[in-house]
Amino acid sequence: MPHEESLLGAAVVFLLAAVLIVPLAKRLQLGAVLGYLFAGVIIGPSVLGLIGNPQSVSHISELGVVLLLFIIGLELSPKRLWVMRKAVFGVGLAQVLLTGLVIGSVALLAFGQPLNSAVVLGLGLALSSTAFGLQSLAERKELNAPHGRLAFAILLFQDIAAIPLIAMVPLLAGATHEPGTSDGLTHGLRVLGSIAIVVVGGRYLLRPVFRAVAKTKLQEVSTATALLVVIGTAWLMDLVGVSMALGAFLAGLLLADSEYRHELEAQIEPFKGLLLGLFFISVGMGANLSLLINTPVTVIGLTLLLVAIKLPLLFFIGRLAGGLGRQSALRLGLVLAAGGEFAFVVFQIGRDQGLFDASLYDTLVLTITLSMAMTPLLLLAISRLIKPKPVPAREVPDEYRAIDGDTPRVVIAGMGRMGQIVSRILRAQNVPFIALDTSVETIEFTRSFGNVPVFYGDPLRPEILRAAKVDQAEYFVIATDDPDTNIKTAELVRKLYPHMKIIARARNRQHVHRLMDLDAQAIRETFYSSLEMSRRTLVGLGLSEEQAKARIDRFKRHDEQVLNAQHLVYDDEAKVMQTAVEARAELAQLFEADRREEEDAQLSS
């Protein structure tokens, strides 16, 4: 695309790349962050060249990091930090310092980098991707696992550590190029003064401003105010030569305990997601693939070296400081072994400040990008190689297995939400019953309310049904939450006890039809609650209680008639659809006739 391309055209390219590539990456279990990076590589100058100048969007894309830091600040309330203090400030600090020391030493001794550059390299590469790590854990439902909780704590400290690191890079560069102490002192005073302005102004001005805006009850003004606080604070910090991210973080931290915290987070989140995605796309656009083609050994070797350094250190820290088992410590290392998004920011500032040359910066960006690409593949490989140990089933006490009770009039299969309500009503009416369930936890919970006759047993086993004295009961209520189990249970009960009256829970109309084939009375899970919700809605819209009840009764009778009619053709999808269309038109006519009758009755009275 030519340089005089319009902003609108560039926006179309960015959005189209994100819409096409990010869902594909998610489907391949690679994660959204990697999808954005790939999208940037594809539309960047290295491949298609749809965006010829990646720097043209760098300033806008940096707002994504700014907003991310603001959200992190909002989430870091003092109380939350205090609860997690050992994991965050203990394990997290150990990880950043140890990893930074090792990587910095390698950069200094093995690659001959200057001391200032080695410090930035070590601490920058010690950071991991918060967005990437948390997303990987969430996709695998491991956030509440031991390694997931420790990974969250480490990432939390890394986010905090990134703030002074970003602010420290210009100082390190200044120490290299401006040895005078007066300029450094002036710069330090300006930084402290700007931080003081943000803290004092935020504490005494932000809450009254948000209170006044909230009284207007205008959503767009509230959103504009939130963006003004974030971007304005970031701009103020940028004026004095400090990272914009530091200002945003301070603004979020000041509002962490505010009553407007959740409102702010909800308003900023959509902008943060889009702009952070744009940031990753711009990083991908800046990836110099020619390096991978011309010097593949160097780039791939550095990528493997980064993972080879961080993974054992994280494993060691997880085992020693975090108290994790071997498998959990290994998973922790895999999640956090790659580089992070803040390293892009740190190294970009380092390049602009003269700490790195352009070729080293390109190599670092490509190395971090490749390390991120490796992480999902390593997680998939480890999940297949190391199967999690199955959780041993709880031993069933003998008193739960021994089905003993009076001759029941009702047998209930399944003591979940529906089964418990049925049992409570029967018990209140002194109707003898026996209930069966295959969950020890459910049985314990139910029995904790008194001497409830619930026992451990699979209703699909004939000997369990005999032990429950189903042959002497009048009704068999099937209330498990698995439709297939309900249908199979109804089939077995109908086969063994042909004259039994069966009432079974059904999830949808197809399950109703299959239960009707077994001469069982099917009760749809949400049908009656939906009718009650509709009745209350009609009353709220102005109908009287009598009118609303009449409409609901009319719908219920009509739906039952349609259900019976569809049962005759439920295996023919075309006929079912035709019946549904005809029934919809008929119902509308019936409602219209009811409305006219009511109007005529009002006129005659």
GROMACS .gro file of C-alpha atoms in nm, residues 55 98 124 138 184 222 234 281 317 361 373-374 376 384 418 421 550 570 575:
model
   19
   55GLN     CA    1   0.626   0.314   1.253
   98LEU     CA    2   1.767  -1.446   3.930
  124GLY     CA    3   1.375  -0.723   2.984
  138ALA     CA    4  -0.740  -1.983   3.105
  184GLY     CA    5   2.063   1.354   3.567
  222SER     CA    6  -1.819   0.899   3.150
  234ALA     CA    7   0.031   0.928   3.038
  281ILE     CA    8   0.014  -0.639   1.515
  317ILE     CA    9   1.202  -2.140   4.156
  361TYR     CA   10   1.670  -0.477   1.821
  373ALA     CA   11   0.528  -1.916   1.897
  374MET     CA   12   0.705  -2.207   2.065
  376PRO     CA   13   0.169  -2.324   2.264
  384ARG     CA   14   0.025  -3.528   2.546
  418MET     CA   15  -3.474  -3.091   4.015
  421ILE     CA   16  -3.702  -3.013   4.492
  550ALA     CA   17  -5.498  -1.620   2.992
  570TYR     CA   18  -4.043  -3.573   1.459
  575LYS     CA   19  -4.233  -3.165   0.829
   0.00000   0.00000   0.00000
